[in-house]
Short mmCIF file of C-alpha atoms (C1' of nucleotides) in Angstrom, two decimals:
data_model
loop_
_atom_site.label_atom_id
_atom_site.label_comp_id
_atom_site.label_asym_id
_atom_site.label_seq_id
_atom_site.Cartn_x
_atom_site.Cartn_y
_atom_site.Cartn_z
CA MET A 1164 25.03 -9.92 29.41
CA THR A 1165 27.91 -10.94 27.32
CA GLN A 1166 29.45 -7.63 26.71
CA VAL A 1167 30.71 -7.26 23.21
CA GLY A 1168 34.40 -6.86 23.79
CA GLY A 1169 36.21 -3.78 22.63
CA THR A 1170 35.17 -4.38 19.04
CA PRO A 1171 32.18 -2.31 17.98
CA VAL A 1172 31.83 -4.42 14.91
CA PRO A 1173 28.36 -5.85 14.53
CA ASP A 1174 28.31 -9.59 14.53
CA THR A 1175 27.45 -11.04 11.20
CA ASP A 1176 25.08 -13.83 11.99
CA THR A 1177 22.22 -11.84 13.41
CA VAL A 1178 21.28 -10.76 9.96
CA LEU A 1179 17.90 -9.53 10.98
CA SER A 1180 19.24 -6.99 13.41
CA GLU A 1181 18.50 -3.43 12.63
CA GLU A 1182 21.32 -1.54 14.27
CA ARG A 1183 19.05 1.33 14.94
CA LEU A 1184 19.96 1.72 18.57
CA SER A 1185 23.09 2.71 20.37
CA GLY A 1186 25.15 0.66 17.99
CA ARG A 1187 25.61 -2.14 20.45
CA THR A 1188 22.97 -4.74 20.83
CA SER A 1189 23.20 -7.45 23.40
CA GLU A 1190 22.66 -11.04 22.49
CA VAL A 1191 19.25 -11.07 24.07
CA GLN A 1192 18.29 -8.06 22.03
CA ALA A 1193 19.55 -9.60 18.84
CA ALA A 1194 17.57 -12.72 19.56
CA ARG A 1195 14.45 -10.65 20.16
CA LEU A 1196 14.95 -8.80 16.90
CA GLU A 1197 15.31 -12.02 15.05
CA ARG A 1198 12.25 -13.57 16.70
CA MET A 1199 10.15 -10.61 15.63
CA ALA A 1200 11.26 -10.61 12.03
CA ARG A 1201 10.94 -14.37 11.80
CA ALA A 1202 7.44 -14.22 13.16
CA ALA A 1203 6.61 -11.68 10.48
CA ILE A 1204 8.01 -13.91 7.77
CA GLU A 1205 6.13 -16.90 9.06
CA LEU A 1206 2.83 -15.06 9.19
CA ALA A 1207 3.40 -13.59 5.75
CA GLY A 1208 4.00 -17.03 4.35
CA ARG A 1209 0.74 -18.13 5.87
CA GLY A 1210 -1.51 -15.42 4.46
CA GLY A 1211 0.29 -12.51 2.84
CA TYR A 1212 0.49 -8.92 3.96
CA GLU A 1213 -2.75 -8.76 5.86
CA ALA A 1214 -1.96 -11.89 7.83
CA VAL A 1215 1.01 -10.15 9.38
CA GLN A 1216 -0.81 -8.63 12.30
CA MET A 1217 1.25 -6.78 14.80
CA ARG A 1218 -0.49 -8.27 17.82
CA GLU A 1219 0.14 -11.71 16.40
CA VAL A 1220 3.77 -10.97 15.62
CA ALA A 1221 4.23 -9.81 19.19
CA ARG A 1222 2.52 -12.89 20.52
CA ILE A 1223 4.59 -15.32 18.45
CA ALA A 1224 7.82 -13.48 19.15
CA LYS A 1225 6.92 -13.42 22.87
CA VAL A 1226 7.39 -9.70 23.02
CA ALA A 1227 5.22 -6.79 24.06
CA MET A 1228 3.69 -4.47 21.50
CA ALA A 1229 5.75 -1.62 22.84
CA THR A 1230 8.93 -3.59 22.33
CA LEU A 1231 7.98 -4.56 18.82
CA TYR A 1232 7.37 -0.92 18.01
CA ARG A 1233 10.53 0.16 19.72
CA TYR A 1234 12.59 -1.76 17.19
CA TYR A 1235 10.35 -1.62 14.16
CA PRO A 1236 8.41 1.61 14.22
CA SER A 1237 5.79 0.36 11.81
CA LYS A 1238 4.51 -2.78 10.20
CA ASN A 1239 6.18 -1.75 6.99
CA GLN A 1240 9.54 -1.29 8.64
CA LEU A 1241 9.21 -4.70 10.17
CA LEU A 1242 8.49 -6.27 6.83
CA LEU A 1243 11.30 -4.33 5.21
CA ALA A 1244 13.69 -5.96 7.65
CA ALA A 1245 12.40 -9.30 6.47
CA VAL A 1246 12.78 -8.27 2.86
CA ARG A 1247 16.35 -7.16 3.40
CA TYR A 1248 17.04 -10.48 5.00
CA GLU A 1249 15.64 -12.43 2.08
CA ILE A 1250 17.50 -10.28 -0.41
CA ARG A 1251 20.68 -11.02 1.43
CA LYS A 1252 19.89 -14.69 1.12
CA LEU A 1253 19.50 -14.21 -2.61
CA GLY A 1254 22.85 -12.49 -2.69
CA ASP A 1255 24.47 -15.37 -0.87
CA ASP A 1256 22.85 -17.83 -3.19
CA VAL A 1257 24.07 -15.97 -6.22
CA ALA A 1258 27.58 -15.74 -4.82
CA ARG A 1259 27.59 -19.48 -4.20
CA ARG A 1260 26.08 -20.56 -7.48
CA ARG A 1261 27.07 -17.91 -9.99
CA PRO A 1262 24.83 -17.71 -13.01
CA ARG A 1263 26.59 -19.28 -15.94
CA GLY A 1264 25.05 -17.44 -18.85
CA ALA A 1265 27.33 -16.46 -21.68
CA THR A 1266 26.76 -12.72 -21.55
CA PRO A 1267 26.30 -10.24 -18.72
CA GLU A 1268 22.73 -9.64 -19.80
CA VAL A 1269 21.83 -13.28 -19.55
CA ARG A 1270 23.51 -13.59 -16.18
CA ALA A 1271 21.68 -10.56 -14.81
CA GLY A 1272 18.43 -11.94 -16.16
CA GLU A 1273 19.16 -15.16 -14.35
CA VAL A 1274 19.40 -13.31 -11.05
CA PHE A 1275 15.98 -11.78 -11.50
CA ALA A 1276 14.56 -15.08 -12.62
CA ARG A 1277 15.89 -16.71 -9.49
CA ALA A 1278 14.39 -13.99 -7.38
CA PHE A 1279 11.09 -14.65 -9.05
CA GLN A 1280 11.47 -18.34 -8.41
CA ALA A 1281 11.88 -17.54 -4.73
CA MET A 1282 8.58 -15.66 -4.88
CA ARG A 1283 6.91 -18.65 -6.50
CA ASN A 1284 8.07 -20.76 -3.62
CA ASP A 1285 6.44 -18.49 -1.08
CA PRO A 1286 3.60 -16.48 -2.54
CA GLY A 1287 2.50 -15.25 0.84
CA TYR A 1288 5.88 -13.78 1.51
CA ALA A 1289 5.89 -12.36 -1.99
CA HIS A 1290 2.60 -10.69 -1.38
CA ALA A 1291 3.79 -9.10 1.83
CA ALA A 1292 7.13 -8.05 0.38
CA LEU A 1293 5.66 -6.41 -2.67
CA SER A 1294 2.90 -4.73 -0.72
CA VAL A 1295 5.41 -3.07 1.49
CA ARG A 1296 7.97 -2.35 -1.16
CA GLN A 1297 5.80 -0.91 -3.83
CA SER A 1298 3.55 1.73 -2.39
CA PRO A 1299 4.63 5.29 -1.99
CA VAL A 1300 5.79 6.35 1.41
CA PRO A 1301 3.10 8.36 3.25
CA PHE A 1302 2.47 11.60 1.45
CA GLY A 1303 5.11 14.18 2.21
CA ALA A 1304 7.01 11.82 4.46
CA HIS A 1305 10.11 11.71 2.33
CA GLU A 1306 10.84 15.23 3.44
CA THR A 1307 11.01 14.34 7.07
CA SER A 1308 11.75 10.67 7.44
CA THR A 1309 14.69 8.50 6.72
CA PRO A 1310 15.60 8.75 3.08
CA ARG A 1311 15.39 5.85 0.70
CA ASP A 1312 12.84 4.25 2.97
CA GLY A 1313 12.15 0.91 1.46
CA HIS A 1314 14.56 1.15 -1.37
CA ASP A 1315 17.70 0.06 0.26
CA ALA A 1316 16.22 -3.35 -0.43
CA THR A 1317 17.14 -3.86 -4.01
CA PHE A 1318 18.33 -6.46 -6.45
CA VAL A 1319 20.44 -4.12 -8.50
CA GLY A 1320 23.69 -4.69 -6.68
CA ILE A 1321 23.31 -8.44 -6.72
CA ALA A 1322 22.50 -8.51 -10.40
CA ALA A 1323 25.43 -6.26 -11.21
CA ALA A 1324 27.83 -8.49 -9.33
CA ALA A 1325 26.48 -11.57 -11.02
CA ALA A 1326 26.57 -10.06 -14.46
CA TRP A 1327 29.92 -8.30 -14.50
CA GLY A 1328 31.68 -9.72 -11.49
CA PRO A 1329 31.72 -8.51 -7.90
CA ASP A 1330 34.45 -5.93 -8.38
CA HIS A 1331 33.48 -4.48 -11.69
CA GLU A 1332 32.39 -0.86 -11.54
CA ILE A 1333 29.33 -0.55 -13.68
CA THR A 1334 28.48 2.54 -15.66
CA ALA A 1335 25.63 4.83 -14.79
CA GLU A 1336 23.83 3.60 -17.86
CA GLN A 1337 24.13 0.00 -16.78
CA TYR A 1338 22.90 0.89 -13.33
CA LEU A 1339 19.91 2.64 -14.81
CA ALA A 1340 19.12 -0.35 -16.97
CA LEU A 1341 19.26 -2.65 -13.97
CA GLN A 1342 16.87 -0.43 -12.09
CA MET A 1343 14.52 -0.59 -15.01
CA VAL A 1344 14.66 -4.35 -15.04
CA GLU A 1345 13.91 -4.38 -11.36
CA SER A 1346 10.89 -2.16 -11.90
CA LEU A 1347 9.62 -4.58 -14.48
CA TRP A 1348 10.35 -7.50 -12.22
CA ILE A 1349 8.10 -5.94 -9.63
CA GLY A 1350 5.37 -5.29 -12.14
CA CYS A 1351 5.46 -8.84 -13.44
CA THR A 1352 5.45 -10.31 -9.98
CA ILE A 1353 2.46 -8.26 -8.96
CA ASP A 1354 0.67 -9.30 -12.12
CA TRP A 1355 1.38 -12.90 -11.28
CA LEU A 1356 0.18 -12.47 -7.70
CA ASN A 1357 -2.99 -10.85 -8.94
CA GLY A 1358 -3.69 -13.63 -11.37
CA ARG A 1359 -3.13 -11.61 -14.50
CA LEU A 1360 -0.06 -13.55 -15.56
CA THR A 1361 0.83 -17.18 -15.14
CA ALA A 1362 4.07 -17.79 -13.36
CA ASP A 1363 5.69 -19.01 -16.55
CA ALA A 1364 4.57 -15.97 -18.50
CA ALA A 1365 5.91 -13.71 -15.79
CA ASP A 1366 9.19 -15.55 -15.80
CA GLU A 1367 9.54 -15.24 -19.51
CA ARG A 1368 8.65 -11.60 -19.42
CA ILE A 1369 11.31 -10.92 -16.83
CA ARG A 1370 14.00 -12.58 -18.90
CA PHE A 1371 12.81 -10.73 -21.96
CA ALA A 1372 13.05 -7.42 -20.17
CA ALA A 1373 16.58 -8.15 -19.03
CA ARG A 1374 17.65 -9.09 -22.56
CA LYS A 1375 16.05 -6.07 -24.06
CA LEU A 1376 17.19 -3.49 -21.57
CA LEU A 1377 20.70 -4.57 -20.75
CA THR A 1378 22.21 -4.41 -24.19
CA MET B 724 1.70 23.02 -21.37
CA THR B 725 1.37 19.36 -21.25
CA GLN B 726 -1.29 19.91 -18.70
CA VAL B 727 -3.65 17.05 -18.43
CA GLY B 728 -4.79 16.72 -14.89
CA GLY B 729 -5.81 20.21 -14.03
CA THR B 730 -7.95 21.26 -16.92
CA PRO B 731 -10.50 23.75 -15.64
CA VAL B 732 -12.99 22.62 -18.23
CA PRO B 733 -16.24 21.86 -16.41
CA ASP B 734 -16.88 18.23 -16.96
CA THR B 735 -20.09 17.88 -18.80
CA ASP B 736 -21.57 14.56 -17.98
CA THR B 737 -21.33 12.12 -15.20
CA VAL B 738 -18.14 10.50 -16.28
CA LEU B 739 -17.54 9.33 -12.80
CA SER B 740 -20.53 7.10 -12.68
CA GLU B 741 -19.85 3.47 -12.20
CA GLU B 742 -22.85 1.73 -13.68
CA ARG B 743 -22.47 -1.04 -11.26
CA LEU B 744 -26.11 -1.31 -10.35
CA SER B 745 -29.17 -2.22 -12.29
CA GLY B 746 -27.85 -0.33 -15.26
CA ARG B 747 -30.46 2.28 -14.58
CA THR B 748 -29.16 5.22 -12.62
CA SER B 749 -31.34 8.18 -11.96
CA GLU B 750 -30.21 11.76 -12.25
CA VAL B 751 -29.93 12.03 -8.47
CA GLN B 752 -27.91 8.87 -8.21
CA ALA B 753 -25.50 10.00 -10.87
CA ALA B 754 -25.02 13.26 -9.04
CA ARG B 755 -24.34 11.40 -5.82
CA LEU B 756 -21.79 9.18 -7.50
CA GLU B 757 -20.04 12.18 -8.90
CA ARG B 758 -20.04 14.00 -5.57
CA MET B 759 -18.40 11.04 -3.91
CA ALA B 760 -15.66 10.62 -6.47
CA ARG B 761 -15.00 14.33 -6.60
CA ALA B 762 -14.70 14.47 -2.86
CA ALA B 763 -12.14 11.71 -3.05
CA ILE B 764 -10.15 13.55 -5.69
CA GLU B 765 -10.25 16.75 -3.71
CA LEU B 766 -9.07 15.09 -0.53
CA ALA B 767 -6.35 13.23 -2.40
CA GLY B 768 -5.09 16.48 -3.86
CA ARG B 769 -4.95 17.89 -0.39
CA GLY B 770 -2.95 15.15 1.27
CA GLY B 771 -2.48 12.01 -0.75
CA TYR B 772 -3.84 8.56 -0.10
CA GLU B 773 -4.15 8.76 3.65
CA ALA B 774 -6.00 12.05 3.47
CA VAL B 775 -8.82 10.34 1.63
CA GLN B 776 -10.76 9.23 4.68
CA MET B 777 -14.05 7.57 4.06
CA ARG B 778 -15.88 9.47 6.79
CA GLU B 779 -14.61 12.69 5.32
CA VAL B 780 -15.55 11.70 1.78
CA ALA B 781 -19.04 10.92 3.00
CA ARG B 782 -19.25 14.21 4.83
CA ILE B 783 -18.09 16.29 1.87
CA ALA B 784 -20.30 14.41 -0.56
CA LYS B 785 -23.21 14.79 1.85
CA VAL B 786 -23.87 11.09 1.84
CA ALA B 787 -24.08 8.42 4.49
CA MET B 788 -21.30 5.91 4.97
CA ALA B 789 -23.63 3.13 3.96
CA THR B 790 -24.40 4.88 0.69
CA LEU B 791 -20.76 5.50 -0.05
CA TYR B 792 -20.07 1.84 0.49
CA ARG B 793 -23.06 0.81 -1.54
CA TYR B 794 -21.53 2.30 -4.65
CA TYR B 795 -17.85 1.94 -3.93
CA PRO B 796 -17.34 -1.15 -1.86
CA SER B 797 -13.93 -0.05 -0.65
CA LYS B 798 -11.68 2.94 -0.49
CA ASN B 799 -9.60 1.47 -3.26
CA GLN B 800 -12.58 1.03 -5.54
CA LEU B 801 -13.54 4.60 -4.91
CA LEU B 802 -10.10 5.82 -5.82
CA LEU B 803 -10.02 3.59 -8.87
CA ALA B 804 -13.09 5.36 -10.14
CA ALA B 805 -11.20 8.60 -9.83
CA VAL B 806 -8.19 7.13 -11.59
CA ARG B 807 -10.31 5.87 -14.48
CA TYR B 808 -11.76 9.33 -14.76
CA GLU B 809 -8.38 10.99 -14.93
CA ILE B 810 -7.12 8.46 -17.43
CA ARG B 811 -10.09 9.21 -19.60
CA LYS B 812 -9.17 12.86 -19.42
CA LEU B 813 -5.69 11.96 -20.57
CA GLY B 814 -7.19 10.04 -23.46
CA ASP B 815 -9.29 13.02 -24.47
CA ASP B 816 -6.34 15.30 -24.20
CA VAL B 817 -4.25 13.06 -26.39
CA ALA B 818 -7.02 12.77 -28.94
CA ARG B 819 -7.33 16.54 -29.05
CA ARG B 820 -3.64 17.36 -29.21
CA ARG B 821 -1.97 14.41 -30.86
CA PRO B 822 1.70 14.01 -30.04
CA ARG B 823 3.75 15.21 -32.94
CA GLY B 824 6.86 13.08 -32.63
CA ALA B 825 8.36 11.69 -35.78
CA THR B 826 8.22 8.04 -34.86
CA PRO B 827 5.68 5.88 -33.01
CA GLU B 828 8.14 5.39 -30.18
CA VAL B 829 8.54 9.10 -29.64
CA ARG B 830 4.81 9.65 -29.77
CA ALA B 831 4.15 6.91 -27.25
CA GLY B 832 6.84 8.34 -25.03
CA GLU B 833 5.10 11.68 -25.26
CA VAL B 834 1.90 10.16 -23.91
CA PHE B 835 3.64 8.80 -20.86
CA ALA B 836 5.48 12.06 -20.39
CA ARG B 837 2.20 13.93 -20.44
CA ALA B 838 0.75 11.55 -17.92
CA PHE B 839 3.71 12.23 -15.72
CA GLN B 840 3.23 15.93 -16.15
CA ALA B 841 -0.31 15.50 -14.89
CA MET B 842 1.12 13.84 -11.80
CA ARG B 843 3.48 16.74 -11.29
CA ASN B 844 0.51 19.06 -11.32
CA ASP B 845 -1.20 17.18 -8.54
CA PRO B 846 1.20 15.19 -6.41
CA GLY B 847 -1.44 14.40 -3.85
CA TYR B 848 -3.61 12.82 -6.46
CA ALA B 849 -0.57 11.02 -7.84
CA HIS B 850 0.16 9.62 -4.43
CA ALA B 851 -3.35 8.31 -4.00
CA ALA B 852 -3.57 6.93 -7.51
CA LEU B 853 -0.30 5.05 -7.31
CA SER B 854 -1.00 3.76 -3.84
CA VAL B 855 -4.20 2.20 -5.01
CA ARG B 856 -2.93 1.05 -8.33
CA GLN B 857 0.28 -0.53 -7.32
CA SER B 858 -0.26 -2.84 -4.41
CA PRO B 859 -1.27 -6.43 -4.81
CA VAL B 860 -4.90 -7.23 -4.30
CA PRO B 861 -5.52 -8.86 -0.90
CA PHE B 862 -3.83 -12.20 -0.73
CA GLY B 863 -5.80 -14.87 -2.52
CA ALA B 864 -8.51 -12.43 -3.54
CA HIS B 865 -7.90 -12.77 -7.26
CA GLU B 866 -9.47 -16.18 -7.06
CA THR B 867 -12.74 -14.89 -5.79
CA SER B 868 -13.12 -11.25 -6.67
CA THR B 869 -13.60 -9.34 -9.85
CA PRO B 870 -10.72 -10.00 -12.18
CA ARG B 871 -8.34 -7.29 -13.31
CA ASP B 872 -9.17 -5.32 -10.22
CA GLY B 873 -7.28 -2.12 -10.62
CA HIS B 874 -5.80 -2.82 -13.99
CA ASP B 875 -8.56 -1.75 -16.22
CA ALA B 876 -7.03 1.64 -15.56
CA THR B 877 -4.15 1.71 -17.96
CA PHE B 878 -2.28 3.95 -20.33
CA VAL B 879 -1.50 1.28 -22.85
CA GLY B 880 -4.49 1.83 -25.10
CA ILE B 881 -4.01 5.57 -25.15
CA ALA B 882 -0.34 5.30 -25.94
CA ALA B 883 -1.02 2.79 -28.70
CA ALA B 884 -3.57 5.05 -30.31
CA ALA B 885 -1.25 8.03 -30.12
CA ALA B 886 1.71 6.14 -31.48
CA TRP B 887 0.21 4.21 -34.34
CA GLY B 888 -3.17 5.82 -34.82
CA PRO B 889 -6.50 5.02 -33.24
CA ASP B 890 -7.39 2.24 -35.64
CA HIS B 891 -4.09 0.49 -36.01
CA GLU B 892 -4.05 -3.01 -34.58
CA ILE B 893 -0.84 -3.37 -32.67
CA THR B 894 1.09 -6.59 -32.42
CA ALA B 895 1.36 -8.61 -29.25
CA GLU B 896 4.98 -7.60 -29.02
CA GLN B 897 4.14 -3.92 -29.21
CA TYR B 898 1.47 -4.38 -26.59
CA LEU B 899 3.94 -6.08 -24.32
CA ALA B 900 6.44 -3.30 -24.81
CA LEU B 901 3.84 -0.70 -23.92
CA GLN B 902 2.99 -2.57 -20.76
CA MET B 903 6.65 -2.55 -19.87
CA VAL B 904 6.87 1.16 -20.39
CA GLU B 905 3.88 1.63 -18.18
CA SER B 906 5.51 -0.45 -15.46
CA LEU B 907 8.55 1.78 -15.66
CA TRP B 908 6.39 4.86 -15.66
CA ILE B 909 4.92 3.72 -12.38
CA GLY B 910 8.32 2.99 -10.92
CA CYS B 911 9.69 6.37 -11.90
CA THR B 912 6.66 8.20 -10.59
CA ILE B 913 6.90 6.45 -7.27
CA ASP B 914 10.59 7.27 -7.10
CA TRP B 915 9.76 10.88 -7.75
CA LEU B 916 7.02 10.91 -5.12
CA ASN B 917 9.40 9.38 -2.63
CA GLY B 918 12.07 11.94 -3.30
CA ARG B 919 14.51 9.56 -4.92
CA LEU B 920 14.29 11.20 -8.33
CA THR B 921 13.76 14.78 -9.32
CA ALA B 922 10.80 15.35 -11.56
CA ASP B 923 13.06 16.13 -14.47
CA ALA B 924 15.09 13.01 -13.98
CA ALA B 925 11.94 10.93 -13.80
CA ASP B 926 10.65 12.55 -16.94
CA GLU B 927 13.83 11.83 -18.79
CA ARG B 928 13.89 8.29 -17.58
CA ILE B 929 10.37 7.71 -18.81
CA ARG B 930 11.20 8.97 -22.28
CA PHE B 931 14.34 6.90 -22.30
CA ALA B 932 12.41 3.78 -21.41
CA ALA B 933 9.92 4.39 -24.20
CA ARG B 934 12.71 4.89 -26.74
CA LYS B 935 14.56 1.84 -25.61
CA LEU B 936 11.64 -0.52 -25.31
CA LEU B 937 9.50 0.40 -28.25
CA THR B 938 11.97 -0.21 -31.01
"C1'" DC C 794 23.20 0.94 49.17
"C1'" DT C 795 20.37 4.47 46.67
"C1'" DT C 796 19.24 6.71 42.54
"C1'" DC C 797 18.49 6.87 37.91
"C1'" DG C 798 18.04 5.79 33.14
"C1'" DT C 799 16.53 2.45 30.06
"C1'" DA C 800 14.55 -1.95 28.17
"C1'" DG C 801 10.78 -4.40 28.65
"C1'" DC C 802 5.98 -5.65 29.81
"C1'" DA C 803 0.62 -5.77 29.95
"C1'" DG C 804 -3.01 -3.76 28.47
"C1'" DA C 805 -5.97 0.28 27.47
"C1'" DA C 806 -6.83 3.84 24.22
"C1'" DC C 807 -7.17 5.90 19.73
"C1'" DA C 808 -7.74 6.29 14.47
"C1'" DC C 809 -9.60 4.85 10.38
"C1'" DG C 810 -11.47 1.22 7.07
"C1'" DT C 811 -15.38 -1.49 7.11
"C1'" DT C 812 -19.73 -3.62 8.59
"C1'" DC C 813 -23.98 -3.71 11.09
"C1'" DT C 814 -28.46 -1.99 13.12
"C1'" DG C 815 -32.47 0.21 12.95
"C1'" DC C 816 -34.97 3.57 10.97
"C1'" DT C 817 -37.50 6.68 7.11
"C1'" DA C 818 -39.18 7.69 2.54
"C1'" DC C 819 -40.81 6.52 -1.72
"C1'" DG C 820 -42.31 4.05 -5.88
"C1'" DC C 821 -44.86 0.11 -7.42
"C1'" DC C 822 -48.14 -3.71 -7.55
"C1'" DG C 823 -52.27 -5.87 -5.62
"C1'" DC D 279 -55.49 2.07 0.44
"C1'" DG D 280 -52.01 -1.48 2.19
"C1'" DG D 281 -47.98 -3.92 1.79
"C1'" DC D 282 -43.32 -4.50 0.03
"C1'" DG D 283 -38.80 -3.80 -1.78
"C1'" DT D 284 -35.11 -0.58 -2.22
"C1'" DA D 285 -32.26 3.61 -1.57
"C1'" DG D 286 -30.85 6.29 1.75
"C1'" DC D 287 -29.62 7.92 6.42
"C1'" DA D 288 -27.40 8.35 11.27
"C1'" DG D 289 -24.67 6.33 14.08
"C1'" DA D 290 -22.82 2.35 16.67
"C1'" DA D 291 -19.73 -1.44 16.46
"C1'" DC D 292 -15.74 -4.09 15.09
"C1'" DG D 293 -10.78 -5.10 13.50
"C1'" DT D 294 -6.22 -3.86 13.08
"C1'" DG D 295 -2.21 -0.50 13.01
"C1'" DT D 296 -0.36 2.63 16.25
"C1'" DT D 297 0.23 5.19 20.56
"C1'" DC D 298 -0.14 5.85 25.42
"C1'" DT D 299 -0.02 4.74 30.51
"C1'" DG D 300 1.79 2.86 34.27
"C1'" DC D 301 4.45 -0.56 36.02
"C1'" DT D 302 8.89 -3.82 36.92
"C1'" DA D 303 13.72 -5.10 36.57
"C1'" DC D 304 18.40 -4.18 36.41
"C1'" DG D 305 23.01 -2.34 35.53
"C1'" DA D 306 25.77 1.95 36.06
"C1'" DA D 307 26.92 6.02 38.58
"C1'" DG D 308 27.46 8.26 42.86
#
DNA sequence: CTTCGTAGCAGAACACGTTCTGCTACGCCG
DNA sequence: CGGCGTAGCAGAACGTGTTCTGCTACGAAG
């Protein structure tokens, strides 16, 4: 057990870790966490939300059901970890290749368009991510459970940084507008998944929404 | 008094019927259909989506599981019938008491605000309706199953009629904008259900979205 | 060393959506 | 009348998310 030396700082590469336990996770634990979330992502890519079966995740991750549930207390929480991970990847991508649009609105729209492109590249993952992200928490649960369940995974921060720069403090109104664009992004993506919009139409609609709302 | 969902008016005819069979439904069948959908609505009001349990619906409606599934081939289809019913009630309500805003945008916003008010009056129903309305159809199913599954239940037509009059043909752009407002309506309502927005904040946000998008 | 608390494991058990089995009743056509 | 197709019924069975039971291993405390 490589004890984490005096520093309680969580190491940065085990991005899938959940930090829900005593604050210190051994390397073996971190690896287990990552195996579980990766298994979920792989299964999602193969067949969407319903293909992510907990028994199968446990089998692929070489972990017992009880262990899986110790770290991720539900299928949705497991998938949320995966979603957070992917959103972080989007953030990294945006930081590396900043959108080059002329105005903040165009740049923000570019972020959402890229996110949609990522969904196009993995529709199974998209299906799982949106399934878990978009339904209301169990009725009444928001009173008792962890707040913001499922909505700490958001594009708003990334889009804000891309549009106005990483250090710019955005106004409440701008924040609201970004949330609205994100809502529409979700709606368009679901419509695309359900065959009601072509991918190109969805893409265009997303950019349109960003233009219209962020001015 | 923007009450829409809880009108005590005894519903005259079998609005809940689905007409999915031979087109010919007997009196008894229609009554059965209605009992099933009403049971679903009642259970939803009591505890949201997860409280609508098919065994319980069957028990309350005094119907066998097989019969329930003959008419509503899944829990979601059953709840969609209820949603269509409630949306029709909203349409009637709007036709009876036309929004009196000065501009089409304000009138359309009023429709969505009333719909939200109906959700406030029955959060359990709201939870069930949004759960069923907002998640992607099972992965790949749009290729094989009935198209538009879940999206024939929409506010767009009602809002259009209220904003521009029942006979006005709206432009594609206006239609798109209304769809966007509906998307945002859903997002706000979910945020409210999940405790991330107060009802008043959600209401205001919905009106704001209508103003901003429909101009 | 012993004791203990905790992470982990295998697998059974349970809940609820859904499907299947086997039966009855009834209307309709010969 | 006799057969047949369909709606309905009761209840078992099945799949998957979730929980429970009982066990092992191992490091820390005493």
